[in-house]
Short mmCIF file of C-alpha atoms in Angstrom, two decimals:
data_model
loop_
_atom_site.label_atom_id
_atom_site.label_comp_id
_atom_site.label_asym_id
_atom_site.label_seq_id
_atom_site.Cartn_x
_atom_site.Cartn_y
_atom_site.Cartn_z
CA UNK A 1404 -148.08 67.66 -19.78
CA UNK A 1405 -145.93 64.84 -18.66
CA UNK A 1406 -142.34 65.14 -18.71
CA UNK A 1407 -140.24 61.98 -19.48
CA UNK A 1408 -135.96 62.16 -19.50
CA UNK A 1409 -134.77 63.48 -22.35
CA UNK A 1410 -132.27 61.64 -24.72
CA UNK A 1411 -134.07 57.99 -22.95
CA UNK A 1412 -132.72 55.55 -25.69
CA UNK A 1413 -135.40 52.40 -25.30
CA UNK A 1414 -132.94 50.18 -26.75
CA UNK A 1415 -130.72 50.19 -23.82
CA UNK A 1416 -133.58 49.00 -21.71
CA UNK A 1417 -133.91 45.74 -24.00
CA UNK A 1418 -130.74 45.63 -23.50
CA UNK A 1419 -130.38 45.59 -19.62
CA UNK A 1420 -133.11 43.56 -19.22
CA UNK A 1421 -132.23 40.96 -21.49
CA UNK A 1422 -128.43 41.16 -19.75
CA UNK A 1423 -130.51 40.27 -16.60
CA UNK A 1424 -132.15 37.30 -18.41
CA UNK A 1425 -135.36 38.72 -17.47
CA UNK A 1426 -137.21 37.54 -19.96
CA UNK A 1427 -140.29 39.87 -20.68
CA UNK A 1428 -141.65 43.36 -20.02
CA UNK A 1429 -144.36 41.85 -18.21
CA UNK A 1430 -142.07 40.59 -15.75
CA UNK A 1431 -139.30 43.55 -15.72
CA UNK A 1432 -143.22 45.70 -14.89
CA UNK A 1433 -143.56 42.98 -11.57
CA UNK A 1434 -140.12 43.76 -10.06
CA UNK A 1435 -140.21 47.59 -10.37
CA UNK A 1436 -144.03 47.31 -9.20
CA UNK A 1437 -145.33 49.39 -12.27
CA UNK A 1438 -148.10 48.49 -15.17
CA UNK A 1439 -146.87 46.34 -18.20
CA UNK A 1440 -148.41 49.24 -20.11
CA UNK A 1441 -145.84 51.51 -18.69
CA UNK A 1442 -142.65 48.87 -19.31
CA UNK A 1443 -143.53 48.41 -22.88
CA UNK A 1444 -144.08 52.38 -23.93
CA UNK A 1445 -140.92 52.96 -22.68
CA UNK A 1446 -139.20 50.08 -24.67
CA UNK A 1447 -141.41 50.64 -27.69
CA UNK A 1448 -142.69 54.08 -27.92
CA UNK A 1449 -139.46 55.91 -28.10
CA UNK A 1450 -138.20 59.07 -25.90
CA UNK A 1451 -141.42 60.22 -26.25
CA UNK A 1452 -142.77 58.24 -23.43
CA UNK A 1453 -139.59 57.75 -21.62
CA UNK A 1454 -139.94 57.52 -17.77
CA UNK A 1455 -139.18 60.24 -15.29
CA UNK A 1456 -136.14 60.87 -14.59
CA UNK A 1457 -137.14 59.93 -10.54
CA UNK A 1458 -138.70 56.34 -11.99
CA UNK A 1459 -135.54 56.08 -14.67
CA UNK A 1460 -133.82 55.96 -10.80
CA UNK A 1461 -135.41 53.29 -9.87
CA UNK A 1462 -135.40 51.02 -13.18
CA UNK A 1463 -131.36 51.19 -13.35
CA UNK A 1464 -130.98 50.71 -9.40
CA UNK A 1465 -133.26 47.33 -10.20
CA UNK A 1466 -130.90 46.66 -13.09
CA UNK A 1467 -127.92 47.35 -11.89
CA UNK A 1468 -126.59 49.95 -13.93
CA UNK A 1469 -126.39 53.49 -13.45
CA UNK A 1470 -129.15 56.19 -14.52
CA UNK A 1471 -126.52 57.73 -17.58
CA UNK A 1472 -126.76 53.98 -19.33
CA UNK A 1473 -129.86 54.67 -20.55
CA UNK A 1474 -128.82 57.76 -22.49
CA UNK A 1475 -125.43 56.38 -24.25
CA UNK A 1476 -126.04 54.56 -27.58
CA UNK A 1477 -126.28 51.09 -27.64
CA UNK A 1478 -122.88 49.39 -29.51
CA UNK A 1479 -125.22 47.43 -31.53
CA UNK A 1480 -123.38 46.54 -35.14
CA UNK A 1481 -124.72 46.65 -38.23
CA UNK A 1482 -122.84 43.12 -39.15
CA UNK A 1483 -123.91 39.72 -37.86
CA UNK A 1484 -122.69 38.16 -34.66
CA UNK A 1485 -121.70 34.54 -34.84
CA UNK A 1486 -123.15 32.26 -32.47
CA UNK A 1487 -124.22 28.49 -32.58
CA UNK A 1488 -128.00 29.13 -31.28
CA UNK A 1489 -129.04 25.61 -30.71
CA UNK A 1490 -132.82 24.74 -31.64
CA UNK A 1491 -133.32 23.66 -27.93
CA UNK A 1492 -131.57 27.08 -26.90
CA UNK A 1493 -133.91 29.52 -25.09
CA UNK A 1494 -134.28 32.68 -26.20
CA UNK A 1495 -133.99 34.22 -23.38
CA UNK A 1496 -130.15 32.80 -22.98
CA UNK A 1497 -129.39 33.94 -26.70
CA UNK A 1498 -130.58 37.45 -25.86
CA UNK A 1499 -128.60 37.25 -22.94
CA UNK A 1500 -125.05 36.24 -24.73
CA UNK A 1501 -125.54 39.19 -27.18
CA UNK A 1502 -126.12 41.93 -24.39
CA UNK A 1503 -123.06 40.56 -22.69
CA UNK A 1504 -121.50 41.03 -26.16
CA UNK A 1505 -122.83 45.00 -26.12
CA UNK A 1506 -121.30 45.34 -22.95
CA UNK A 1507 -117.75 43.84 -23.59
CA UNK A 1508 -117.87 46.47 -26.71
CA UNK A 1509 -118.35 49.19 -24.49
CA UNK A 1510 -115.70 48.31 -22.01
CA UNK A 1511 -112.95 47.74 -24.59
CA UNK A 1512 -114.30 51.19 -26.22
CA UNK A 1513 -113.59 53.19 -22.92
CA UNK A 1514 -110.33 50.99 -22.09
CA UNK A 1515 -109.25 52.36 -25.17
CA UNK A 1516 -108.89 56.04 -24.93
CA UNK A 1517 -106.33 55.26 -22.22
CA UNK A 1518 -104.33 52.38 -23.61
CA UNK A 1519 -103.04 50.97 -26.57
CA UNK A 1520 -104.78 47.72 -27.63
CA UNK A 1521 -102.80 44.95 -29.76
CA UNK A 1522 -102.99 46.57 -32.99
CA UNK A 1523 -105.38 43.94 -35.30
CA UNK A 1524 -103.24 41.67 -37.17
CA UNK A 1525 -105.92 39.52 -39.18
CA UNK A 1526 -104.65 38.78 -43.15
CA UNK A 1527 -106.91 38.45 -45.74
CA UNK A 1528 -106.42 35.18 -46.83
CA UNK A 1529 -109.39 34.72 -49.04
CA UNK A 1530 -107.55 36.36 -52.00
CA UNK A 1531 -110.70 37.77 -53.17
CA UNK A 1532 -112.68 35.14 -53.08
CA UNK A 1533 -116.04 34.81 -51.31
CA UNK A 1534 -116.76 32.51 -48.28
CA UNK A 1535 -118.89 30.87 -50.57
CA UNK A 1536 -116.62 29.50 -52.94
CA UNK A 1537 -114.16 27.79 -50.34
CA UNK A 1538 -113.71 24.62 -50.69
CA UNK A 1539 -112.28 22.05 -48.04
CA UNK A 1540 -108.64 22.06 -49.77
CA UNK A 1541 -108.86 25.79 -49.74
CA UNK A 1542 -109.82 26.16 -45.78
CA UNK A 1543 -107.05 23.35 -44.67
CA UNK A 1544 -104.49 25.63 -47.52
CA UNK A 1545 -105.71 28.92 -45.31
CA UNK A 1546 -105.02 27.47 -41.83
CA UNK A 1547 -101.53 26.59 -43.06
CA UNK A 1548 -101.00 30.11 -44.35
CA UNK A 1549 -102.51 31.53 -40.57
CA UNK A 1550 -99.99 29.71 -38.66
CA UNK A 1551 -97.30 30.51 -41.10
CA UNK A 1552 -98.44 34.38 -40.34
CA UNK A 1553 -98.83 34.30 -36.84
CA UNK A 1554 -95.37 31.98 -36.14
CA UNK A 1555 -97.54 29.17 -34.76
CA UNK A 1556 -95.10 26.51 -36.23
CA UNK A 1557 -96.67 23.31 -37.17
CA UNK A 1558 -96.88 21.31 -33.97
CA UNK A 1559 -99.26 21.28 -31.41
CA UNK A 1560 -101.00 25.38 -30.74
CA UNK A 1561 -100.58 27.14 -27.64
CA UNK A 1562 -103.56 29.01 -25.72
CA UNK A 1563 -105.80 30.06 -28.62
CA UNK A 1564 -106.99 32.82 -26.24
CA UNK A 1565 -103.94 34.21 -25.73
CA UNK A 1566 -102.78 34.15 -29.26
CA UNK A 1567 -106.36 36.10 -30.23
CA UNK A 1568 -105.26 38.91 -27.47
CA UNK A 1569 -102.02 38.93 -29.63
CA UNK A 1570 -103.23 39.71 -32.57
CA UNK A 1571 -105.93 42.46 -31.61
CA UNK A 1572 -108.80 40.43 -30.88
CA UNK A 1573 -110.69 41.35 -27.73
CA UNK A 1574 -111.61 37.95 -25.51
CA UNK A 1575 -113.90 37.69 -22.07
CA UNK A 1576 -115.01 34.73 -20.98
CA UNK A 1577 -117.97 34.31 -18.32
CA UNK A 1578 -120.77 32.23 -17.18
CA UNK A 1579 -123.58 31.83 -19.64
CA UNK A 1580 -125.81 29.77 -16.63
CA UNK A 1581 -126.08 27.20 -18.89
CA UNK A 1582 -124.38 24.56 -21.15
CA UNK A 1583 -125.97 25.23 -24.59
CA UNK A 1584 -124.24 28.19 -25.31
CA UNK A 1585 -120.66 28.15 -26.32
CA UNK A 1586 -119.42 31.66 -27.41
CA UNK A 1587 -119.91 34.23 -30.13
CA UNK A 1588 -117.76 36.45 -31.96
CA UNK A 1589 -118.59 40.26 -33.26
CA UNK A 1590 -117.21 43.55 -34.03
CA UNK A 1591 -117.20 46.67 -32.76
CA UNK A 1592 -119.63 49.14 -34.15
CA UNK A 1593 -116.93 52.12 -33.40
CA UNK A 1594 -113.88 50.62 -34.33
CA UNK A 1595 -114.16 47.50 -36.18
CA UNK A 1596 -112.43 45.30 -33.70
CA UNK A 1597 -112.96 41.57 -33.08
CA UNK A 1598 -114.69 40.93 -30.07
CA UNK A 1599 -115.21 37.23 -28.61
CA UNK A 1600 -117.33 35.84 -25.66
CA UNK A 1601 -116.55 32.43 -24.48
CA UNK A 1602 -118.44 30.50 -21.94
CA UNK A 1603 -117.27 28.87 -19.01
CA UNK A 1604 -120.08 26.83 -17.41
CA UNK A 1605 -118.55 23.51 -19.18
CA UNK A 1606 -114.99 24.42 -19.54
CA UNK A 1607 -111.53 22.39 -19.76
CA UNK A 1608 -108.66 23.29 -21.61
CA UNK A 1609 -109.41 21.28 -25.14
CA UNK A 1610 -112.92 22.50 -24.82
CA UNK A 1611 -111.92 25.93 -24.88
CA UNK A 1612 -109.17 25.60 -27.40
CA UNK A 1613 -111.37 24.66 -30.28
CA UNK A 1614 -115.05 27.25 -28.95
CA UNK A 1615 -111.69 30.01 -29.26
CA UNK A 1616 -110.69 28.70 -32.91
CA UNK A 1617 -114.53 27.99 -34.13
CA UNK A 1618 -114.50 32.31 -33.23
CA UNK A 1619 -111.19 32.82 -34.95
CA UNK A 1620 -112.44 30.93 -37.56
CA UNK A 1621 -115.56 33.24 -37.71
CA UNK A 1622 -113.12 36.46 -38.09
CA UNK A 1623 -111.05 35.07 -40.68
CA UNK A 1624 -113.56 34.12 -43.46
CA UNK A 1625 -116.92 35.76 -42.28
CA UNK A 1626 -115.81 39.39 -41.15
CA UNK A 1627 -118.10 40.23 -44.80
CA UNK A 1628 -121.19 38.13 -44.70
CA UNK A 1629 -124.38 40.20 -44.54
CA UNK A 1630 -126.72 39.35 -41.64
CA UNK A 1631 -129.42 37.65 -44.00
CA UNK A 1632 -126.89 35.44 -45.42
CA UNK A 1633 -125.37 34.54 -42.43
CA UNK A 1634 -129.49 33.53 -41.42
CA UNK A 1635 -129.62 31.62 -44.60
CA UNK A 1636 -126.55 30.01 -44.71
CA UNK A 1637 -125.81 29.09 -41.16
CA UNK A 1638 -125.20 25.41 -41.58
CA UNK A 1639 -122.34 25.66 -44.77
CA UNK A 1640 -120.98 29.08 -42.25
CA UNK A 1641 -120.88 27.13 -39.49
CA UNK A 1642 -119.38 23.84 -40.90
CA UNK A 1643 -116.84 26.28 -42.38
CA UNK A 1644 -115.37 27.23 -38.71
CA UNK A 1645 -115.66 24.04 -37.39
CA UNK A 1646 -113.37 22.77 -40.33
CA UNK A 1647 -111.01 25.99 -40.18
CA UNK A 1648 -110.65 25.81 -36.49
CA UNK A 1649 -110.16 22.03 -36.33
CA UNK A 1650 -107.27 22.48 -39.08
CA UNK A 1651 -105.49 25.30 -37.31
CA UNK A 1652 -105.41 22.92 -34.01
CA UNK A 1653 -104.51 20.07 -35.73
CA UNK A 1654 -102.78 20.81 -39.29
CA UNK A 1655 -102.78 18.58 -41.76
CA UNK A 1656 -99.01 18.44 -42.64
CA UNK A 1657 -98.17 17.29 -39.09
CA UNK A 1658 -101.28 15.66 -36.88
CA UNK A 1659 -102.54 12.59 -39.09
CA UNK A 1660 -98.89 11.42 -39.29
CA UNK A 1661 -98.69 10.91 -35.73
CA UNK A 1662 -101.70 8.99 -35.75
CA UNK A 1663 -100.11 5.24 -36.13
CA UNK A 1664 -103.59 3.45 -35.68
CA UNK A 1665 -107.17 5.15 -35.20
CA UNK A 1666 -107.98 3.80 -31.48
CA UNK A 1667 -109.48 5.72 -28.56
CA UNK A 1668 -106.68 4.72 -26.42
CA UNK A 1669 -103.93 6.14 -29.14
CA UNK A 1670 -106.34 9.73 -29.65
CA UNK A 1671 -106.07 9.99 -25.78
CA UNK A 1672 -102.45 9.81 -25.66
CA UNK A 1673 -102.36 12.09 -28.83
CA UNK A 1674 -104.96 14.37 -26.36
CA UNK A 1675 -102.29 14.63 -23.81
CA UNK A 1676 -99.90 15.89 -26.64
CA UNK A 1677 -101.98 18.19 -28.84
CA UNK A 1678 -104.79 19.28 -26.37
CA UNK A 1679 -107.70 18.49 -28.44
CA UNK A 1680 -110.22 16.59 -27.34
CA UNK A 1681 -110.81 12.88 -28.06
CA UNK A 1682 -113.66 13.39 -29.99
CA UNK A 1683 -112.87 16.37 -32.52
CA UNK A 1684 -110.01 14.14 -33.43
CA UNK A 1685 -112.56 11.60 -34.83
CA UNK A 1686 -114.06 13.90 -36.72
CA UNK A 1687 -110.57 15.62 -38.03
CA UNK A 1688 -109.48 12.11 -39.19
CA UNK A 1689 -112.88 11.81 -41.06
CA UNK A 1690 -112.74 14.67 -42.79
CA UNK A 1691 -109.25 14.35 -44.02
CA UNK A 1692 -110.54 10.76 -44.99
CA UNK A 1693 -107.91 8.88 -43.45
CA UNK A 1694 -110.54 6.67 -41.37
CA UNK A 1695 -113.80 5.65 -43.51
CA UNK A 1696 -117.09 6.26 -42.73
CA UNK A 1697 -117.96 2.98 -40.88
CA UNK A 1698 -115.17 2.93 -38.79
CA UNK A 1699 -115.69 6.36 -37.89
CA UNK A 1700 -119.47 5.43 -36.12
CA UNK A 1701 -117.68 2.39 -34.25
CA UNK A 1702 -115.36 4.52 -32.81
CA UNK A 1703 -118.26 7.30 -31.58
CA UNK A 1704 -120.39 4.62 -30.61
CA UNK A 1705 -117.51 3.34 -28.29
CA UNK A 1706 -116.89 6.85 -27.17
CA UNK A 1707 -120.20 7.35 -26.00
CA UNK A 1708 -120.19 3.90 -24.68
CA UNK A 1709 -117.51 5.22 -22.11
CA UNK A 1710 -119.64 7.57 -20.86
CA UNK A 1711 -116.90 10.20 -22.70
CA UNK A 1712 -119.54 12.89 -23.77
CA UNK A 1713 -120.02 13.82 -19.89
CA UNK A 1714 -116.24 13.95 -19.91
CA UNK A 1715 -113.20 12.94 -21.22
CA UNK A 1716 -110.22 11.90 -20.16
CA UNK A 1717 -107.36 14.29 -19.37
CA UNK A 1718 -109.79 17.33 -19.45
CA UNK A 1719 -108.69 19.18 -16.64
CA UNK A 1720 -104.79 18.20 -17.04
CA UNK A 1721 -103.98 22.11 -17.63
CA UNK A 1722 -104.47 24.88 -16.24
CA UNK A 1723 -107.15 27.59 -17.81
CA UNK A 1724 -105.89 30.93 -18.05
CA UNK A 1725 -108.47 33.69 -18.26
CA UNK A 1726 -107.78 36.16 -20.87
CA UNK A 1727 -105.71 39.25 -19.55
CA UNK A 1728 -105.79 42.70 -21.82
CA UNK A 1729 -108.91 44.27 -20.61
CA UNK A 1730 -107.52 43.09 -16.92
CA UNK A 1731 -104.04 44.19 -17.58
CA UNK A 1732 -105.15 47.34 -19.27
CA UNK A 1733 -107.37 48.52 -16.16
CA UNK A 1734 -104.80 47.61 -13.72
CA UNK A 1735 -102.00 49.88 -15.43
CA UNK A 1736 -104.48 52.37 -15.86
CA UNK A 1737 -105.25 52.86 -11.68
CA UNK A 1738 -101.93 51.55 -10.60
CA UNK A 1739 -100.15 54.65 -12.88
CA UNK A 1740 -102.71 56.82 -11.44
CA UNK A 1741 -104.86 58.26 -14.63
CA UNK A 1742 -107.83 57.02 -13.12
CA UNK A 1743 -108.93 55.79 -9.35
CA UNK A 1744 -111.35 52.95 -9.64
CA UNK A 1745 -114.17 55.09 -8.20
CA UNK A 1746 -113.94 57.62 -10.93
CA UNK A 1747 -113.67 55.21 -13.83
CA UNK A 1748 -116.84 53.84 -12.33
CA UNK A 1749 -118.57 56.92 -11.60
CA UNK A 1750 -117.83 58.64 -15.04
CA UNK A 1751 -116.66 55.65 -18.19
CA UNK A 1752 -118.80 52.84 -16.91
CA UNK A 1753 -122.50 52.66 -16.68
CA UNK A 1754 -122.58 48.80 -15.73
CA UNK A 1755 -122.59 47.52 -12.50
CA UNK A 1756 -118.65 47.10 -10.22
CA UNK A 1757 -119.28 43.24 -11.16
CA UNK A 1758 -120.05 43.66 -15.00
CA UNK A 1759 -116.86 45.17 -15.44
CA UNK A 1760 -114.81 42.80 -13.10
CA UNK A 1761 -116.62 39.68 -14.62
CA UNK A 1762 -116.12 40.94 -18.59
CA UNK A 1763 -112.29 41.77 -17.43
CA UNK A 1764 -111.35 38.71 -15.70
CA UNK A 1765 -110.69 40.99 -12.27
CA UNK A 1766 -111.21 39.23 -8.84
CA UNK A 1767 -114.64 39.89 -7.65
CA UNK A 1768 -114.85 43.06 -5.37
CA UNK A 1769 -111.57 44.50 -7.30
CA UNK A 1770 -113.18 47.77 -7.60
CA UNK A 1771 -113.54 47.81 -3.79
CA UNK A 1772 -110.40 47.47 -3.00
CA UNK A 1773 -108.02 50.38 -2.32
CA UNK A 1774 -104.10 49.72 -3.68
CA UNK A 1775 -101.76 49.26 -1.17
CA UNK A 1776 -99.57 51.79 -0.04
CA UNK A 1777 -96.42 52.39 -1.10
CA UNK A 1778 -93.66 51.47 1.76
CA UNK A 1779 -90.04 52.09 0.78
CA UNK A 1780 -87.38 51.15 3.04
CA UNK A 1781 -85.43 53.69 4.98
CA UNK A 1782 -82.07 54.64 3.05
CA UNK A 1783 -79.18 53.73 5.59
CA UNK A 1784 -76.07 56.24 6.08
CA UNK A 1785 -72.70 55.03 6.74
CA UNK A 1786 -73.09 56.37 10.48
CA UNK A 1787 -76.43 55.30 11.00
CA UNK A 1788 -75.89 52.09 9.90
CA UNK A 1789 -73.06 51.23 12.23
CA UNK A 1790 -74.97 52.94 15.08
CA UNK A 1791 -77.42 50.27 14.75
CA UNK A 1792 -75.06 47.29 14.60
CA UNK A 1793 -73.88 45.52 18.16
CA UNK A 1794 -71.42 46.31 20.28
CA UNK A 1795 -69.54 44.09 22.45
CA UNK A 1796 -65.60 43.77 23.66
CA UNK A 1797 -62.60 43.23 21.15
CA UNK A 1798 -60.71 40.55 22.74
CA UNK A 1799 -57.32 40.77 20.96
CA UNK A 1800 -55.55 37.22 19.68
CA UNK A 1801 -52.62 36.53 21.64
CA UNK A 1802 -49.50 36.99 19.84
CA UNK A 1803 -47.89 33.50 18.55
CA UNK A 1804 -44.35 32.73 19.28
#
């Protein structure tokens, strides 16, 4: 009778293998040198015809996780994940941002029995309305009442990422390995906390100011939309954040007053100022209608002209600052001693050194390195201290007459 390893969980080896962009069974079989047959009974079939626990070896040491990963659930949620899958997007990179996604989860879930997190400090500002029934007047109305909330005043917004961190939201941001995939927002099966991804293959400061308020955006008015309807409705959902996101960056009792004629060269200078880029101003003054339709082509026909949607002026002006709770939260948990780094990965983590370093904005090879010893200086005595200072000859003044 053949024995498999008990409590096998074949979802978790969809999972890995997707995290490791390889993109079929068939292929996952080639690597570990076994049939397809075998590959696709044990991500199909169940624990029934899970592999021995020997072979199970040998599939997480080619996947780069550890053996116990394939017996912990899966934080798979029952709610939709938000994402702007592009029809030229492979699937193979979509599957890929949502296993990244499981495995932030999963981090911030173990981070958490040892550390407080920002508690989650999202208001309901849809009054009991449904996403639905928003209108444009009631999205710019809600982005006014969000940075009343959150004290964001009404000029230009600081980093989006670290306001999110602030108020509970868990952020990573890491290579996707390629430039059609922005971010994507979801929430914890466990706890119901916010949890954002955010690329970083074409990032600059503006760029990643309005991928982190599209995500906000996302948590605010689509925290309740059921995964079919988020299928059906994608376009309205996703104009929705784009309009939200753009209004919270650029608010609509402030911005278009500054704007004392619609040229590229004034939204660059107003770029330098409010950090958004040259182009989602365009569209911010066409939606608030204060440029018509026409001139609104001219202006992205001499934008792309300039060669500006390879890059725009002033991109890389300011500094990008990597998100820091899941980084700060591991650090205080090894430098106060509740856990060395090899026992957190030996016993909480199942990913790989560099999953967790890479999800928590650590320095690659942090987990290799041992903290620095304490020195303390010696504590000087009275005596001691003026045994170690020079001696030489008192040579008396002479007296004055």
């Amino acid at each position: 009778m053949r024995i498999g390893t008990p409590g096998f969980i074949p979802a978790r080896l969809t999972e890995a293998r997707e995290a490791r962009r390889i993109a079929t069974k068939s292929a996952l079989a080639r690597r570990l040198g076994v049939s397809p047959t075998s590959v696709s009974r044990w991500e199909d079939l169940g624990a029934d015809q899970s592999p021995d626990y020997s072979t199970l070896v040998r599939v997480a040491g080619e996947l780069g996780v550890r053996p116990e990963f394939f017996l912990r659930p899966s934080y798979h949620s029952e709610r939709p994940t938000f994402l702007r899958s592009l029809a030229s997007t492979l699937v193979r990179d979509l599957a890929y941002q949502k296993a990244q996604m499981h495995w932030l989860q999963e981090v911030s879930f173990v981070l958490g029995h040892y550390v407080d997190l920002p508690e989650i400090d999202i208001p309901d500002v849809l009054d009991g309305a449904t996403y639905g029934e928003l209108r444009d007047e009631d999205i710019e109305n809600i982005a006014l009442r969000l940075r009343q909330h959150w004290n964001m005043g009404e000029g230009p917004c600081g980093d989006v990422v670290m306001l999110m961190e602030r108020i509970g939201i868990v952020v990573a941001t890491i290579p996707m390995g390629t430039t059609k995939l922005d971010g994507l927002c979801s929430w914890s099966p466990v706890d119901g906390r916010p949890h954002v991804l955010l690329a970083t293959d074409k990032m600059s400061f503006p760029r990643r100011q309005m991928d982190a308020a599209h995500e906000l955006a996302h948590i605010v008015l689509h925290h309740q939309v059921p995964e079919e309807e988020f299928q059906d409705n994608l376009r309205m959902i996703e104009r929705q954040a784009f309009r939200l996101a753009s209004a919270l960056l650029m608010p609509s009792t402030t911005y278009p007053h500054e704007v004392k004629y619609p040229s590229l060269a004034m939204l660059t200078n107003l770029k330098e100022r409010w950090r958004v880029s040259i182009k989602a101003q365009i569209k911010r003054l066409s939606d608030l209608e204060i440029i018509p339709e026409e001139y609104t082509r001219q202006l992205y026909k001499l934008y792309s002209a300039k060669g500006w949607s390879k890059g725009e002026p002033l991109d890389h002006n300011w500094p990008i600052v990597a998100p820091k709770a899941l980084r700060d939260s591991l650090n205080l948990i090894v430098e106060n001693e509740v856990r060395g780094k090899a026992d957190l990965l030996a016993t909480e983590f199942t990913i790989s050194a560099s999953d967790v370093e890479s999800l928590c904005s650590l320095p690659s090879g942090w987990f290799d390195r041992e903290p620095a010893e304490v020195v303390s200086l010696k504590i000087r005595t009275e005596s001691s201290a003026a045994d170690l200072s020079p001696k030489g000859e008192i040579i008396p003044f002479p007296d004055r007459e």
